Amino acid sequence: ETGVTQTPRHLVMGMTNKKSLKCEQHLGHNAMYWYKQSAKKPLELMFVYNFKEQTENNSVPSRFSPECPNSSHLFLHLHTLQPEDSALYLCASSQEPIRGEQYFGPGTRLTVT
Amino acid sequence: DAKTTQPPSMDCAEGRAANLPCNHSTISGNEYVYWYRQIHSQGPQYIIHGLKNNETNEMASLIITEDRKSSTLILPHATLRDTAVYYCIVGGGADGLTFGKGTHLIIQP
């Protein structure tokens, strides 16, 4: 247990569906992240939130929409995804200013059909 | 572009020390060296980090060369559960972490 939980753990959705991934951290951290890990590719940083403010968006398509209502919760809203968006989506948190010491959740395995 | 170079895979016998090398010749003065590992289908796990001095915690030791251009992660007594992909990452400042391909460490019984 890392103190970061993600739900659901597995998700299958069609290309016309709308779904949301949820992340919650119980560590009192103030920075949260979304990463994407496709098969046989390195982790890709998608979004960074610092004190609830989005500070980084790594050219992620608009069909991915993050939301950070407070320092403990992070959502990733998904709509009209493509099959190539199938991947493991990982949430992480850290405590400023040591942004490199991140604690990851178990991930959501997403399959787009 | 990856800032680090790691061997793609390594083997180590159970009970022996596993020494994982990493080259980071372009590291800048204020950048840290971080090590993570990822066991299959799980989220990455933070192991250790350092700036200039060698570091040790309950999981591993980190040895950083004096010129900071390379480092070695040492797992003192490897077990089968240490089989994972190990990532050496430089940075961790405002840009966050950039993961490369890492080293797949296989612990042999």
mmCIF file with all atom_site columns, C-alpha atoms in Angstrom:
data_model
loop_
_atom_site.group_PDB
_atom_site.id
_atom_site.type_symbol
_atom_site.label_atom_id
_atom_site.label_alt_id
_atom_site.label_comp_id
_atom_site.label_asym_id
_atom_site.label_entity_id
_atom_site.label_seq_id
_atom_site.pdbx_PDB_ins_code
_atom_site.Cartn_x
_atom_site.Cartn_y
_atom_site.Cartn_z
_atom_site.occupancy
_atom_site.B_iso_or_equiv
_atom_site.pdbx_formal_charge
_atom_site.auth_seq_id
_atom_site.auth_comp_id
_atom_site.auth_asym_id
_atom_site.auth_atom_id
_atom_site.pdbx_PDB_model_num
ATOM 1   C CA . GLU A 1 1   ? 0.000   0.000   0.000   1.00 0.00 ? 1   GLU A CA 1
ATOM 2   C CA . THR A 1 2   ? 1.427   3.347   -1.071  1.00 0.00 ? 2   THR A CA 1
ATOM 3   C CA . GLY A 1 3   ? -1.339  5.586   0.236   1.00 0.00 ? 3   GLY A CA 1
ATOM 4   C CA . VAL A 1 4   ? -2.576  6.268   -3.286  1.00 0.00 ? 4   VAL A CA 1
ATOM 5   C CA . THR A 1 5   ? -5.717  4.499   -4.456  1.00 0.00 ? 5   THR A CA 1
ATOM 6   C CA . GLN A 1 6   ? -7.219  4.348   -7.917  1.00 0.00 ? 6   GLN A CA 1
ATOM 7   C CA . THR A 1 7   ? -10.631 3.231   -9.092  1.00 0.00 ? 7   THR A CA 1
ATOM 8   C CA . PRO A 1 8   ? -11.656 1.385   -11.073 1.00 0.00 ? 8   PRO A CA 1
ATOM 9   C CA . ARG A 1 9   ? -8.756  -1.029  -11.446 1.00 0.00 ? 9   ARG A CA 1
ATOM 10  C CA . HIS A 1 10  ? -10.022 -2.250  -14.804 1.00 0.00 ? 10  HIS A CA 1
ATOM 11  C CA . LEU A 1 11  ? -12.255 -0.496  -17.312 1.00 0.00 ? 11  LEU A CA 1
ATOM 12  C CA . VAL A 1 12  ? -13.551 -1.479  -20.726 1.00 0.00 ? 12  VAL A CA 1
ATOM 13  C CA . MET A 1 13  ? -15.295 1.244   -22.676 1.00 0.00 ? 13  MET A CA 1
ATOM 14  C CA . GLY A 1 14  ? -16.536 1.849   -26.177 1.00 0.00 ? 14  GLY A CA 1
ATOM 15  C CA . MET A 1 15  ? -15.354 4.742   -28.277 1.00 0.00 ? 15  MET A CA 1
ATOM 16  C CA . THR A 1 16  ? -18.587 6.672   -27.721 1.00 0.00 ? 16  THR A CA 1
ATOM 17  C CA . ASN A 1 17  ? -18.689 6.251   -23.947 1.00 0.00 ? 17  ASN A CA 1
ATOM 18  C CA . LYS A 1 18  ? -17.850 8.762   -21.254 1.00 0.00 ? 18  LYS A CA 1
ATOM 19  C CA . LYS A 1 19  ? -16.115 7.502   -18.146 1.00 0.00 ? 19  LYS A CA 1
ATOM 20  C CA . SER A 1 20  ? -13.967 8.866   -15.326 1.00 0.00 ? 20  SER A CA 1
ATOM 21  C CA . LEU A 1 21  ? -10.942 7.553   -13.511 1.00 0.00 ? 21  LEU A CA 1
ATOM 22  C CA . LYS A 1 22  ? -10.533 8.467   -9.870  1.00 0.00 ? 22  LYS A CA 1
ATOM 23  C CA . CYS A 1 23  ? -7.424  8.844   -7.766  1.00 0.00 ? 23  CYS A CA 1
ATOM 24  C CA . GLU A 1 24  ? -7.208  9.579   -4.057  1.00 0.00 ? 24  GLU A CA 1
ATOM 25  C CA . GLN A 1 25  ? -4.102  10.090  -1.967  1.00 0.00 ? 25  GLN A CA 1
ATOM 26  C CA . HIS A 1 26  ? -3.988  9.755   1.817   1.00 0.00 ? 26  HIS A CA 1
ATOM 27  C CA . LEU A 1 27  ? -0.478  11.123  2.261   1.00 0.00 ? 27  LEU A CA 1
ATOM 28  C CA . GLY A 1 28  ? -1.159  14.818  2.721   1.00 0.00 ? 28  GLY A CA 1
ATOM 29  C CA . HIS A 1 29  ? 0.715   15.622  -0.477  1.00 0.00 ? 29  HIS A CA 1
ATOM 30  C CA . ASN A 1 30  ? 0.091   18.754  -2.492  1.00 0.00 ? 30  ASN A CA 1
ATOM 31  C CA . ALA A 1 31  ? 1.068   17.664  -6.008  1.00 0.00 ? 31  ALA A CA 1
ATOM 32  C CA . MET A 1 32  ? -0.665  15.012  -8.120  1.00 0.00 ? 32  MET A CA 1
ATOM 33  C CA . TYR A 1 33  ? 0.056   13.535  -11.522 1.00 0.00 ? 33  TYR A CA 1
ATOM 34  C CA . TRP A 1 34  ? -1.479  11.438  -14.286 1.00 0.00 ? 34  TRP A CA 1
ATOM 35  C CA . TYR A 1 35  ? 0.756   9.128   -16.311 1.00 0.00 ? 35  TYR A CA 1
ATOM 36  C CA . LYS A 1 36  ? -0.014  6.840   -19.227 1.00 0.00 ? 36  LYS A CA 1
ATOM 37  C CA . GLN A 1 37  ? 1.816   3.568   -19.813 1.00 0.00 ? 37  GLN A CA 1
ATOM 38  C CA . SER A 1 38  ? 1.177   1.895   -23.150 1.00 0.00 ? 38  SER A CA 1
ATOM 39  C CA . ALA A 1 39  ? 2.400   -1.590  -23.928 1.00 0.00 ? 39  ALA A CA 1
ATOM 40  C CA . LYS A 1 40  ? 6.182   -1.708  -24.312 1.00 0.00 ? 40  LYS A CA 1
ATOM 41  C CA . LYS A 1 41  ? 6.546   2.066   -23.985 1.00 0.00 ? 41  LYS A CA 1
ATOM 42  C CA . PRO A 1 42  ? 7.938   4.157   -21.135 1.00 0.00 ? 42  PRO A CA 1
ATOM 43  C CA . LEU A 1 43  ? 5.616   5.992   -18.795 1.00 0.00 ? 43  LEU A CA 1
ATOM 44  C CA . GLU A 1 44  ? 4.416   9.253   -20.256 1.00 0.00 ? 44  GLU A CA 1
ATOM 45  C CA . LEU A 1 45  ? 3.580   12.189  -18.019 1.00 0.00 ? 45  LEU A CA 1
ATOM 46  C CA . MET A 1 46  ? 0.169   13.594  -18.945 1.00 0.00 ? 46  MET A CA 1
ATOM 47  C CA . PHE A 1 47  ? -0.821  16.197  -16.363 1.00 0.00 ? 47  PHE A CA 1
ATOM 48  C CA . VAL A 1 48  ? 0.597   17.797  -13.234 1.00 0.00 ? 48  VAL A CA 1
ATOM 49  C CA . TYR A 1 49  ? -1.404  19.516  -10.518 1.00 0.00 ? 49  TYR A CA 1
ATOM 50  C CA . ASN A 1 50  ? 0.250   21.564  -7.809  1.00 0.00 ? 50  ASN A CA 1
ATOM 51  C CA . PHE A 1 51  ? -1.968  22.834  -4.998  1.00 0.00 ? 51  PHE A CA 1
ATOM 52  C CA . LYS A 1 52  ? -5.002  22.058  -7.191  1.00 0.00 ? 52  LYS A CA 1
ATOM 53  C CA . GLU A 1 53  ? -3.679  24.161  -10.058 1.00 0.00 ? 53  GLU A CA 1
ATOM 54  C CA . GLN A 1 54  ? -2.730  22.488  -13.320 1.00 0.00 ? 54  GLN A CA 1
ATOM 55  C CA . THR A 1 55  ? 0.887   23.309  -13.981 1.00 0.00 ? 55  THR A CA 1
ATOM 56  C CA . GLU A 1 56  ? 1.677   20.952  -16.837 1.00 0.00 ? 56  GLU A CA 1
ATOM 57  C CA . ASN A 1 57  ? -0.173  19.474  -19.791 1.00 0.00 ? 57  ASN A CA 1
ATOM 58  C CA . ASN A 1 58  ? 2.082   17.435  -22.035 1.00 0.00 ? 58  ASN A CA 1
ATOM 59  C CA . SER A 1 59  ? 0.197   17.959  -25.307 1.00 0.00 ? 59  SER A CA 1
ATOM 60  C CA . VAL A 1 60  ? -2.507  15.562  -24.257 1.00 0.00 ? 60  VAL A CA 1
ATOM 61  C CA . PRO A 1 61  ? -5.540  15.319  -26.598 1.00 0.00 ? 61  PRO A CA 1
ATOM 62  C CA . SER A 1 62  ? -8.659  17.074  -25.375 1.00 0.00 ? 62  SER A CA 1
ATOM 63  C CA . ARG A 1 63  ? -10.535 13.778  -25.110 1.00 0.00 ? 63  ARG A CA 1
ATOM 64  C CA . PHE A 1 64  ? -8.657  13.471  -21.798 1.00 0.00 ? 64  PHE A CA 1
ATOM 65  C CA . SER A 1 65  ? -9.850  16.048  -19.285 1.00 0.00 ? 65  SER A CA 1
ATOM 66  C CA . PRO A 1 66  ? -8.343  16.205  -15.783 1.00 0.00 ? 66  PRO A CA 1
ATOM 67  C CA . GLU A 1 67  ? -9.995  17.612  -12.695 1.00 0.00 ? 67  GLU A CA 1
ATOM 68  C CA . CYS A 1 68  ? -8.504  18.276  -9.278  1.00 0.00 ? 68  CYS A CA 1
ATOM 69  C CA . PRO A 1 69  ? -11.195 19.451  -6.835  1.00 0.00 ? 69  PRO A CA 1
ATOM 70  C CA . ASN A 1 70  ? -8.832  19.363  -3.851  1.00 0.00 ? 70  ASN A CA 1
ATOM 71  C CA . SER A 1 71  ? -5.316  18.283  -2.970  1.00 0.00 ? 71  SER A CA 1
ATOM 72  C CA . SER A 1 72  ? -6.396  14.729  -2.175  1.00 0.00 ? 72  SER A CA 1
ATOM 73  C CA . HIS A 1 73  ? -8.465  13.877  -5.239  1.00 0.00 ? 73  HIS A CA 1
ATOM 74  C CA . LEU A 1 74  ? -7.704  13.739  -8.934  1.00 0.00 ? 74  LEU A CA 1
ATOM 75  C CA . PHE A 1 75  ? -9.955  12.680  -11.767 1.00 0.00 ? 75  PHE A CA 1
ATOM 76  C CA . LEU A 1 76  ? -9.381  11.908  -15.420 1.00 0.00 ? 76  LEU A CA 1
ATOM 77  C CA . HIS A 1 77  ? -12.516 12.302  -17.506 1.00 0.00 ? 77  HIS A CA 1
ATOM 78  C CA . LEU A 1 78  ? -12.551 10.297  -20.708 1.00 0.00 ? 78  LEU A CA 1
ATOM 79  C CA . HIS A 1 79  ? -14.744 10.780  -23.774 1.00 0.00 ? 79  HIS A CA 1
ATOM 80  C CA . THR A 1 80  ? -14.679 9.583   -27.383 1.00 0.00 ? 80  THR A CA 1
ATOM 81  C CA . LEU A 1 81  ? -11.471 7.664   -26.880 1.00 0.00 ? 81  LEU A CA 1
ATOM 82  C CA . GLN A 1 82  ? -9.655  5.697   -29.546 1.00 0.00 ? 82  GLN A CA 1
ATOM 83  C CA . PRO A 1 83  ? -8.430  2.093   -29.351 1.00 0.00 ? 83  PRO A CA 1
ATOM 84  C CA . GLU A 1 84  ? -4.837  3.374   -29.175 1.00 0.00 ? 84  GLU A CA 1
ATOM 85  C CA . ASP A 1 85  ? -5.733  5.023   -25.861 1.00 0.00 ? 85  ASP A CA 1
ATOM 86  C CA . SER A 1 86  ? -5.868  1.564   -24.294 1.00 0.00 ? 86  SER A CA 1
ATOM 87  C CA . ALA A 1 87  ? -3.173  1.597   -21.621 1.00 0.00 ? 87  ALA A CA 1
ATOM 88  C CA . LEU A 1 88  ? -2.417  1.544   -17.916 1.00 0.00 ? 88  LEU A CA 1
ATOM 89  C CA . TYR A 1 89  ? -3.239  4.931   -16.398 1.00 0.00 ? 89  TYR A CA 1
ATOM 90  C CA . LEU A 1 90  ? -1.293  5.735   -13.278 1.00 0.00 ? 90  LEU A CA 1
ATOM 91  C CA . CYS A 1 91  ? -1.824  8.395   -10.667 1.00 0.00 ? 91  CYS A CA 1
ATOM 92  C CA . ALA A 1 92  ? 0.936   9.639   -8.389  1.00 0.00 ? 92  ALA A CA 1
ATOM 93  C CA . SER A 1 93  ? 1.421   12.230  -5.677  1.00 0.00 ? 93  SER A CA 1
ATOM 94  C CA . SER A 1 94  ? 4.346   14.041  -4.105  1.00 0.00 ? 94  SER A CA 1
ATOM 95  C CA . GLN A 1 95  ? 5.080   16.685  -1.548  1.00 0.00 ? 95  GLN A CA 1
ATOM 96  C CA . GLU A 1 96  ? 6.546   19.938  -2.788  1.00 0.00 ? 96  GLU A CA 1
ATOM 97  C CA . PRO A 1 97  ? 9.317   20.758  -3.208  1.00 0.00 ? 97  PRO A CA 1
ATOM 98  C CA . ILE A 1 98  ? 10.613  17.157  -3.560  1.00 0.00 ? 98  ILE A CA 1
ATOM 99  C CA . ARG A 1 99  ? 8.651   16.525  -6.700  1.00 0.00 ? 99  ARG A CA 1
ATOM 100 C CA . GLY A 1 100 ? 10.815  13.608  -7.731  1.00 0.00 ? 100 GLY A CA 1
ATOM 101 C CA . GLU A 1 101 ? 9.786   11.439  -4.775  1.00 0.00 ? 101 GLU A CA 1
ATOM 102 C CA . GLN A 1 102 ? 6.438   10.304  -6.070  1.00 0.00 ? 102 GLN A CA 1
ATOM 103 C CA . TYR A 1 103 ? 4.109   7.651   -4.772  1.00 0.00 ? 103 TYR A CA 1
ATOM 104 C CA . PHE A 1 104 ? 2.065   5.799   -7.351  1.00 0.00 ? 104 PHE A CA 1
ATOM 105 C CA . GLY A 1 105 ? -1.279  4.126   -7.241  1.00 0.00 ? 105 GLY A CA 1
ATOM 106 C CA . PRO A 1 106 ? -1.861  0.655   -8.700  1.00 0.00 ? 106 PRO A CA 1
ATOM 107 C CA . GLY A 1 107 ? -3.222  2.045   -11.935 1.00 0.00 ? 107 GLY A CA 1
ATOM 108 C CA . THR A 1 108 ? -6.366  1.597   -14.012 1.00 0.00 ? 108 THR A CA 1
ATOM 109 C CA . ARG A 1 109 ? -6.087  -0.830  -16.916 1.00 0.00 ? 109 ARG A CA 1
ATOM 110 C CA . LEU A 1 110 ? -8.178  0.770   -19.675 1.00 0.00 ? 110 LEU A CA 1
ATOM 111 C CA . THR A 1 111 ? -9.326  -1.041  -22.791 1.00 0.00 ? 111 THR A CA 1
ATOM 112 C CA . VAL A 1 112 ? -11.102 0.928   -25.515 1.00 0.00 ? 112 VAL A CA 1
ATOM 113 C CA . THR A 1 113 ? -13.141 -1.195  -27.904 1.00 0.00 ? 113 THR A CA 1
ATOM 114 C CA . ASP B 2 1   ? 15.230  12.537  -24.834 1.00 0.00 ? 1   ASP B CA 1
ATOM 115 C CA . ALA B 2 2   ? 16.326  10.270  -22.005 1.00 0.00 ? 2   ALA B CA 1
ATOM 116 C CA . LYS B 2 3   ? 18.919  11.802  -19.715 1.00 0.00 ? 3   LYS B CA 1
ATOM 117 C CA . THR B 2 4   ? 20.067  8.414   -18.466 1.00 0.00 ? 4   THR B CA 1
ATOM 118 C CA . THR B 2 5   ? 21.500  5.220   -19.955 1.00 0.00 ? 5   THR B CA 1
ATOM 119 C CA . GLN B 2 6   ? 20.850  1.832   -18.378 1.00 0.00 ? 6   GLN B CA 1
ATOM 120 C CA . PRO B 2 7   ? 21.475  -1.736  -19.543 1.00 0.00 ? 7   PRO B CA 1
ATOM 121 C CA . PRO B 2 8   ? 18.218  -3.231  -20.819 1.00 0.00 ? 8   PRO B CA 1
ATOM 122 C CA . SER B 2 9   ? 18.486  -6.338  -18.649 1.00 0.00 ? 9   SER B CA 1
ATOM 123 C CA . MET B 2 10  ? 20.523  -7.974  -15.898 1.00 0.00 ? 10  MET B CA 1
ATOM 124 C CA . ASP B 2 11  ? 20.505  -11.230 -13.992 1.00 0.00 ? 11  ASP B CA 1
ATOM 125 C CA . CYS B 2 12  ? 21.429  -11.735 -10.359 1.00 0.00 ? 12  CYS B CA 1
ATOM 126 C CA . ALA B 2 13  ? 21.424  -14.804 -8.125  1.00 0.00 ? 13  ALA B CA 1
ATOM 127 C CA . GLU B 2 14  ? 19.091  -14.830 -5.168  1.00 0.00 ? 14  GLU B CA 1
ATOM 128 C CA . GLY B 2 15  ? 20.829  -13.761 -1.963  1.00 0.00 ? 15  GLY B CA 1
ATOM 129 C CA . ARG B 2 16  ? 23.568  -11.899 -3.779  1.00 0.00 ? 16  ARG B CA 1
ATOM 130 C CA . ALA B 2 17  ? 23.948  -8.150  -4.122  1.00 0.00 ? 17  ALA B CA 1
ATOM 131 C CA . ALA B 2 18  ? 22.398  -6.693  -7.260  1.00 0.00 ? 18  ALA B CA 1
ATOM 132 C CA . ASN B 2 19  ? 24.319  -3.725  -8.645  1.00 0.00 ? 19  ASN B CA 1
ATOM 133 C CA . LEU B 2 20  ? 22.431  -1.700  -11.227 1.00 0.00 ? 20  LEU B CA 1
ATOM 134 C CA . PRO B 2 21  ? 24.441  0.916   -13.132 1.00 0.00 ? 21  PRO B CA 1
ATOM 135 C CA . CYS B 2 22  ? 23.214  4.163   -14.617 1.00 0.00 ? 22  CYS B CA 1
ATOM 136 C CA . ASN B 2 23  ? 25.007  6.771   -16.708 1.00 0.00 ? 23  ASN B CA 1
ATOM 137 C CA . HIS B 2 24  ? 23.858  10.371  -16.564 1.00 0.00 ? 24  HIS B CA 1
ATOM 138 C CA . SER B 2 25  ? 26.758  12.303  -18.036 1.00 0.00 ? 25  SER B CA 1
ATOM 139 C CA . THR B 2 26  ? 24.685  15.431  -18.797 1.00 0.00 ? 26  THR B CA 1
ATOM 140 C CA . ILE B 2 27  ? 23.313  15.858  -15.281 1.00 0.00 ? 27  ILE B CA 1
ATOM 141 C CA . SER B 2 28  ? 23.233  19.458  -14.114 1.00 0.00 ? 28  SER B CA 1
ATOM 142 C CA . GLY B 2 29  ? 24.276  20.706  -10.700 1.00 0.00 ? 29  GLY B CA 1
ATOM 143 C CA . ASN B 2 30  ? 20.841  20.961  -9.165  1.00 0.00 ? 30  ASN B CA 1
ATOM 144 C CA . GLU B 2 31  ? 19.400  17.725  -10.516 1.00 0.00 ? 31  GLU B CA 1
ATOM 145 C CA . TYR B 2 32  ? 18.817  14.733  -8.292  1.00 0.00 ? 32  TYR B CA 1
ATOM 146 C CA . VAL B 2 33  ? 19.200  11.057  -9.200  1.00 0.00 ? 33  VAL B CA 1
ATOM 147 C CA . TYR B 2 34  ? 16.077  9.016   -8.472  1.00 0.00 ? 34  TYR B CA 1
ATOM 148 C CA . TRP B 2 35  ? 15.531  5.289   -8.613  1.00 0.00 ? 35  TRP B CA 1
ATOM 149 C CA . TYR B 2 36  ? 12.184  3.599   -9.019  1.00 0.00 ? 36  TYR B CA 1
ATOM 150 C CA . ARG B 2 37  ? 11.145  0.071   -9.783  1.00 0.00 ? 37  ARG B CA 1
ATOM 151 C CA . GLN B 2 38  ? 8.046   -1.406  -11.357 1.00 0.00 ? 38  GLN B CA 1
ATOM 152 C CA . ILE B 2 39  ? 6.921   -4.925  -10.755 1.00 0.00 ? 39  ILE B CA 1
ATOM 153 C CA . HIS B 2 40  ? 4.861   -6.326  -13.595 1.00 0.00 ? 40  HIS B CA 1
ATOM 154 C CA . SER B 2 41  ? 1.441   -4.639  -13.964 1.00 0.00 ? 41  SER B CA 1
ATOM 155 C CA . GLN B 2 42  ? 1.864   -2.575  -10.806 1.00 0.00 ? 42  GLN B CA 1
ATOM 156 C CA . GLY B 2 43  ? 2.542   1.122   -10.305 1.00 0.00 ? 43  GLY B CA 1
ATOM 157 C CA . PRO B 2 44  ? 6.156   2.255   -10.002 1.00 0.00 ? 44  PRO B CA 1
ATOM 158 C CA . GLN B 2 45  ? 7.641   2.229   -6.517  1.00 0.00 ? 45  GLN B CA 1
ATOM 159 C CA . TYR B 2 46  ? 9.987   4.920   -5.259  1.00 0.00 ? 46  TYR B CA 1
ATOM 160 C CA . ILE B 2 47  ? 13.256  3.447   -3.962  1.00 0.00 ? 47  ILE B CA 1
ATOM 161 C CA . ILE B 2 48  ? 15.776  6.161   -3.187  1.00 0.00 ? 48  ILE B CA 1
ATOM 162 C CA . HIS B 2 49  ? 17.244  9.422   -4.400  1.00 0.00 ? 49  HIS B CA 1
ATOM 163 C CA . GLY B 2 50  ? 20.418  11.435  -3.965  1.00 0.00 ? 50  GLY B CA 1
ATOM 164 C CA . LEU B 2 51  ? 22.210  14.576  -5.043  1.00 0.00 ? 51  LEU B CA 1
ATOM 165 C CA . LYS B 2 52  ? 25.926  14.216  -4.311  1.00 0.00 ? 52  LYS B CA 1
ATOM 166 C CA . ASN B 2 53  ? 26.371  11.966  -1.313  1.00 0.00 ? 53  ASN B CA 1
ATOM 167 C CA . ASN B 2 54  ? 25.799  8.255   -1.156  1.00 0.00 ? 54  ASN B CA 1
ATOM 168 C CA . GLU B 2 55  ? 22.467  7.331   0.356   1.00 0.00 ? 55  GLU B CA 1
ATOM 169 C CA . THR B 2 56  ? 21.093  4.257   2.099   1.00 0.00 ? 56  THR B CA 1
ATOM 170 C CA . ASN B 2 57  ? 17.647  3.285   3.244   1.00 0.00 ? 57  ASN B CA 1
ATOM 171 C CA . GLU B 2 58  ? 15.843  0.086   4.151   1.00 0.00 ? 58  GLU B CA 1
ATOM 172 C CA . MET B 2 59  ? 15.462  -0.893  0.514   1.00 0.00 ? 59  MET B CA 1
ATOM 173 C CA . ALA B 2 60  ? 18.765  -0.060  -1.145  1.00 0.00 ? 60  ALA B CA 1
ATOM 174 C CA . SER B 2 61  ? 21.958  1.966   -1.330  1.00 0.00 ? 61  SER B CA 1
ATOM 175 C CA . LEU B 2 62  ? 22.752  4.590   -3.916  1.00 0.00 ? 62  LEU B CA 1
ATOM 176 C CA . ILE B 2 63  ? 26.348  5.265   -4.865  1.00 0.00 ? 63  ILE B CA 1
ATOM 177 C CA . ILE B 2 64  ? 26.962  8.422   -6.906  1.00 0.00 ? 64  ILE B CA 1
ATOM 178 C CA . THR B 2 65  ? 30.374  9.045   -8.448  1.00 0.00 ? 65  THR B CA 1
ATOM 179 C CA . GLU B 2 66  ? 32.237  12.169  -7.457  1.00 0.00 ? 66  GLU B CA 1
ATOM 180 C CA . ASP B 2 67  ? 31.708  13.760  -10.880 1.00 0.00 ? 67  ASP B CA 1
ATOM 181 C CA . ARG B 2 68  ? 28.005  12.783  -10.671 1.00 0.00 ? 68  ARG B CA 1
ATOM 182 C CA . LYS B 2 69  ? 28.065  11.360  -14.174 1.00 0.00 ? 69  LYS B CA 1
ATOM 183 C CA . SER B 2 70  ? 27.046  7.889   -13.092 1.00 0.00 ? 70  SER B CA 1
ATOM 184 C CA . SER B 2 71  ? 25.488  6.042   -10.195 1.00 0.00 ? 71  SER B CA 1
ATOM 185 C CA . THR B 2 72  ? 24.834  2.515   -8.974  1.00 0.00 ? 72  THR B CA 1
ATOM 186 C CA . LEU B 2 73  ? 21.830  1.192   -7.143  1.00 0.00 ? 73  LEU B CA 1
ATOM 187 C CA . ILE B 2 74  ? 22.678  -1.669  -4.812  1.00 0.00 ? 74  ILE B CA 1
ATOM 188 C CA . LEU B 2 75  ? 20.158  -4.184  -3.518  1.00 0.00 ? 75  LEU B CA 1
ATOM 189 C CA . PRO B 2 76  ? 22.268  -5.879  -0.843  1.00 0.00 ? 76  PRO B CA 1
ATOM 190 C CA . HIS B 2 77  ? 20.537  -9.257  -0.658  1.00 0.00 ? 77  HIS B CA 1
ATOM 191 C CA . ALA B 2 78  ? 18.338  -9.764  -3.684  1.00 0.00 ? 78  ALA B CA 1
ATOM 192 C CA . THR B 2 79  ? 15.212  -11.883 -3.390  1.00 0.00 ? 79  THR B CA 1
ATOM 193 C CA . LEU B 2 80  ? 12.875  -13.222 -6.054  1.00 0.00 ? 80  LEU B CA 1
ATOM 194 C CA . ARG B 2 81  ? 10.477  -10.385 -5.220  1.00 0.00 ? 81  ARG B CA 1
ATOM 195 C CA . ASP B 2 82  ? 13.085  -7.907  -6.417  1.00 0.00 ? 82  ASP B CA 1
ATOM 196 C CA . THR B 2 83  ? 12.530  -9.007  -10.008 1.00 0.00 ? 83  THR B CA 1
ATOM 197 C CA . ALA B 2 84  ? 11.276  -5.839  -11.677 1.00 0.00 ? 84  ALA B CA 1
ATOM 198 C CA . VAL B 2 85  ? 12.141  -3.059  -14.104 1.00 0.00 ? 85  VAL B CA 1
ATOM 199 C CA . TYR B 2 86  ? 14.394  -0.518  -12.402 1.00 0.00 ? 86  TYR B CA 1
ATOM 200 C CA . TYR B 2 87  ? 14.365  3.095   -13.568 1.00 0.00 ? 87  TYR B CA 1
ATOM 201 C CA . CYS B 2 88  ? 17.135  5.602   -13.024 1.00 0.00 ? 88  CYS B CA 1
ATOM 202 C CA . ILE B 2 89  ? 15.804  9.141   -13.456 1.00 0.00 ? 89  ILE B CA 1
ATOM 203 C CA . VAL B 2 90  ? 17.541  12.483  -13.343 1.00 0.00 ? 90  VAL B CA 1
ATOM 204 C CA . GLY B 2 91  ? 15.623  15.634  -12.502 1.00 0.00 ? 91  GLY B CA 1
ATOM 205 C CA . GLY B 2 92  ? 12.581  15.821  -10.293 1.00 0.00 ? 92  GLY B CA 1
ATOM 206 C CA . GLY B 2 93  ? 12.377  19.570  -10.265 1.00 0.00 ? 93  GLY B CA 1
ATOM 207 C CA . ALA B 2 94  ? 9.597   21.600  -11.771 1.00 0.00 ? 94  ALA B CA 1
ATOM 208 C CA . ASP B 2 95  ? 9.451   19.289  -14.769 1.00 0.00 ? 95  ASP B CA 1
ATOM 209 C CA . GLY B 2 96  ? 8.587   16.196  -12.784 1.00 0.00 ? 96  GLY B CA 1
ATOM 210 C CA . LEU B 2 97  ? 9.917   12.777  -13.800 1.00 0.00 ? 97  LEU B CA 1
ATOM 211 C CA . THR B 2 98  ? 10.770  11.438  -17.248 1.00 0.00 ? 98  THR B CA 1
ATOM 212 C CA . PHE B 2 99  ? 10.883  7.649   -17.284 1.00 0.00 ? 99  PHE B CA 1
ATOM 213 C CA . GLY B 2 100 ? 13.073  5.779   -19.760 1.00 0.00 ? 100 GLY B CA 1
ATOM 214 C CA . LYS B 2 101 ? 13.063  2.060   -20.551 1.00 0.00 ? 101 LYS B CA 1
ATOM 215 C CA . GLY B 2 102 ? 14.925  1.019   -17.400 1.00 0.00 ? 102 GLY B CA 1
ATOM 216 C CA . THR B 2 103 ? 16.749  -2.216  -16.589 1.00 0.00 ? 103 THR B CA 1
ATOM 217 C CA . HIS B 2 104 ? 14.830  -5.452  -16.319 1.00 0.00 ? 104 HIS B CA 1
ATOM 218 C CA . LEU B 2 105 ? 16.421  -7.155  -13.330 1.00 0.00 ? 105 LEU B CA 1
ATOM 219 C CA . ILE B 2 106 ? 15.777  -10.875 -13.080 1.00 0.00 ? 106 ILE B CA 1
ATOM 220 C CA . ILE B 2 107 ? 16.633  -12.601 -9.821  1.00 0.00 ? 107 ILE B CA 1
ATOM 221 C CA . GLN B 2 108 ? 17.492  -16.221 -10.406 1.00 0.00 ? 108 GLN B CA 1
ATOM 222 C CA . PRO B 2 109 ? 16.725  -18.829 -7.714  1.00 0.00 ? 109 PRO B CA 1
#
